[in-house]
């Protein structure tokens, strides 16, 4: 195993019963909002919040994440991120 392989572990989002047979767009958006609600309530160092971040990074296209981040910064994000 090379140094690079041992440094990074690739994982995809696990099964979520709320989205059994649907397009993963809602799953992406839900994990993004859940992550920011979680860090607002518990802080960035709270380990369970990191699962939401891994899931949305796995499911969401990078362009969407950039757009979501811009909308959050501009105050135009379409969902409440309050815990």
PDB file of C-alpha atoms in Angstrom:
ATOM      1  CA  UNK A   1       0.000   0.000   0.000  1.00  0.00           C
ATOM      2  CA  UNK A   2       1.462   3.339  -0.990  1.00  0.00           C
ATOM      3  CA  UNK A   3       1.638   6.359   1.283  1.00  0.00           C
ATOM      4  CA  UNK A   4      -1.107   8.074  -0.736  1.00  0.00           C
ATOM      5  CA  UNK A   5      -3.477   5.118  -0.376  1.00  0.00           C
ATOM      6  CA  UNK A   6      -3.027   4.975   3.384  1.00  0.00           C
ATOM      7  CA  UNK A   7      -3.540   8.727   3.748  1.00  0.00           C
ATOM      8  CA  UNK A   8      -7.009   8.898   2.137  1.00  0.00           C
ATOM      9  CA  UNK A   9     -10.031   6.703   2.673  1.00  0.00           C
ATOM     10  CA  UNK A  10     -12.736   6.998   0.040  1.00  0.00           C
ATOM     11  CA  UNK A  11     -16.294   6.395   1.184  1.00  0.00           C
ATOM     12  CA  UNK A  12     -19.690   7.017  -0.297  1.00  0.00           C
ATOM     13  CA  UNK A  13     -22.812   7.963   1.591  1.00  0.00           C
ATOM     14  CA  UNK A  14     -24.580   5.050   3.205  1.00  0.00           C
ATOM     15  CA  UNK A  15     -28.180   4.026   2.665  1.00  0.00           C
ATOM     16  CA  UNK A  16     -30.734   6.518   3.946  1.00  0.00           C
ATOM     17  CA  UNK A  17     -34.236   5.096   4.411  1.00  0.00           C
ATOM     18  CA  UNK A  18     -35.734   8.545   3.784  1.00  0.00           C
ATOM     19  CA  UNK A  19     -34.598   8.327   0.133  1.00  0.00           C
ATOM     20  CA  UNK A  20     -35.004   4.670  -0.906  1.00  0.00           C
ATOM     21  CA  UNK A  21     -35.723   4.928  -4.632  1.00  0.00           C
ATOM     22  CA  UNK A  22     -35.352   8.587  -5.467  1.00  0.00           C
ATOM     23  CA  UNK A  23     -33.002  10.866  -7.254  1.00  0.00           C
ATOM     24  CA  UNK A  24     -30.172  11.757  -4.885  1.00  0.00           C
ATOM     25  CA  UNK A  25     -30.720  15.521  -5.245  1.00  0.00           C
ATOM     26  CA  UNK A  26     -32.863  15.685  -2.094  1.00  0.00           C
ATOM     27  CA  UNK A  27     -30.375  13.496  -0.236  1.00  0.00           C
ATOM     28  CA  UNK A  28     -27.565  15.893  -1.233  1.00  0.00           C
ATOM     29  CA  UNK A  29     -29.489  18.990  -0.131  1.00  0.00           C
ATOM     30  CA  UNK A  30     -30.677  17.400   3.122  1.00  0.00           C
ATOM     31  CA  UNK A  31     -27.156  16.378   4.143  1.00  0.00           C
ATOM     32  CA  UNK A  32     -25.833  19.859   3.308  1.00  0.00           C
ATOM     33  CA  UNK A  33     -28.459  21.545   5.489  1.00  0.00           C
ATOM     34  CA  UNK A  34     -28.107  18.925   8.249  1.00  0.00           C
ATOM     35  CA  UNK A  35     -24.352  19.555   8.397  1.00  0.00           C
ATOM     36  CA  UNK A  36     -24.732  23.300   8.907  1.00  0.00           C
ATOM     37  CA  UNK A  37     -27.552  22.841  11.422  1.00  0.00           C
ATOM     38  CA  UNK A  38     -25.374  20.362  13.315  1.00  0.00           C
ATOM     39  CA  UNK A  39     -22.314  22.615  13.488  1.00  0.00           C
ATOM     40  CA  UNK A  40     -24.495  25.544  14.528  1.00  0.00           C
ATOM     41  CA  UNK A  41     -25.845  23.462  17.412  1.00  0.00           C
ATOM     42  CA  UNK A  42     -22.793  21.424  18.424  1.00  0.00           C
ATOM     43  CA  UNK A  43     -19.728  23.082  16.856  1.00  0.00           C
ATOM     44  CA  UNK A  44     -17.408  22.037  14.035  1.00  0.00           C
ATOM     45  CA  UNK A  45     -15.472  19.578  16.186  1.00  0.00           C
ATOM     46  CA  UNK A  46     -18.534  17.424  16.953  1.00  0.00           C
ATOM     47  CA  UNK A  47     -17.714  14.108  15.229  1.00  0.00           C
ATOM     48  CA  UNK A  48     -21.258  13.114  14.124  1.00  0.00           C
ATOM     49  CA  UNK A  49     -21.512  16.349  12.101  1.00  0.00           C
ATOM     50  CA  UNK A  50     -18.645  15.165   9.933  1.00  0.00           C
ATOM     51  CA  UNK A  51     -20.787  12.300   8.610  1.00  0.00           C
ATOM     52  CA  UNK A  52     -23.178  14.833   7.062  1.00  0.00           C
ATOM     53  CA  UNK A  53     -20.235  16.617   5.437  1.00  0.00           C
ATOM     54  CA  UNK A  54     -18.822  13.378   4.019  1.00  0.00           C
ATOM     55  CA  UNK A  55     -22.267  12.487   2.667  1.00  0.00           C
ATOM     56  CA  UNK A  56     -22.912  15.804   0.923  1.00  0.00           C
ATOM     57  CA  UNK A  57     -19.379  15.889  -0.486  1.00  0.00           C
ATOM     58  CA  UNK A  58     -20.000  12.424  -1.892  1.00  0.00           C
ATOM     59  CA  UNK A  59     -23.483  13.116  -3.287  1.00  0.00           C
ATOM     60  CA  UNK A  60     -23.433  16.762  -4.412  1.00  0.00           C
ATOM     61  CA  UNK A  61     -21.676  18.009  -7.534  1.00  0.00           C
ATOM     62  CA  UNK A  62     -18.917  20.500  -6.654  1.00  0.00           C
ATOM     63  CA  UNK A  63     -20.732  23.273  -8.550  1.00  0.00           C
ATOM     64  CA  UNK A  64     -23.777  22.831  -6.305  1.00  0.00           C
ATOM     65  CA  UNK A  65     -21.685  22.997  -3.157  1.00  0.00           C
ATOM     66  CA  UNK A  66     -20.057  26.199  -4.396  1.00  0.00           C
ATOM     67  CA  UNK A  67     -23.481  27.660  -5.189  1.00  0.00           C
ATOM     68  CA  UNK A  68     -24.875  26.618  -1.794  1.00  0.00           C
ATOM     69  CA  UNK A  69     -21.856  28.202  -0.076  1.00  0.00           C
ATOM     70  CA  UNK A  70     -22.322  31.457  -2.033  1.00  0.00           C
ATOM     71  CA  UNK A  71     -26.030  31.527  -1.183  1.00  0.00           C
ATOM     72  CA  UNK A  72     -25.273  30.969   2.510  1.00  0.00           C
ATOM     73  CA  UNK A  73     -22.727  33.811   2.500  1.00  0.00           C
ATOM     74  CA  UNK A  74     -25.186  36.144   0.714  1.00  0.00           C
ATOM     75  CA  UNK A  75     -28.077  35.223   2.991  1.00  0.00           C
ATOM     76  CA  UNK A  76     -30.123  33.842   0.084  1.00  0.00           C
ATOM     77  CA  UNK A  77     -29.934  30.121   0.915  1.00  0.00           C
ATOM     78  CA  UNK A  78     -33.438  28.667   0.450  1.00  0.00           C
ATOM     79  CA  UNK A  79     -33.547  26.742   3.748  1.00  0.00           C
ATOM     80  CA  UNK A  80     -33.169  27.621   7.397  1.00  0.00           C
ATOM     81  CA  UNK A  81     -29.855  26.527   8.864  1.00  0.00           C
ATOM     82  CA  UNK A  82     -30.829  27.293  12.439  1.00  0.00           C
ATOM     83  CA  UNK A  83     -30.714  24.232  14.743  1.00  0.00           C
TER      84      UNK A  83
END
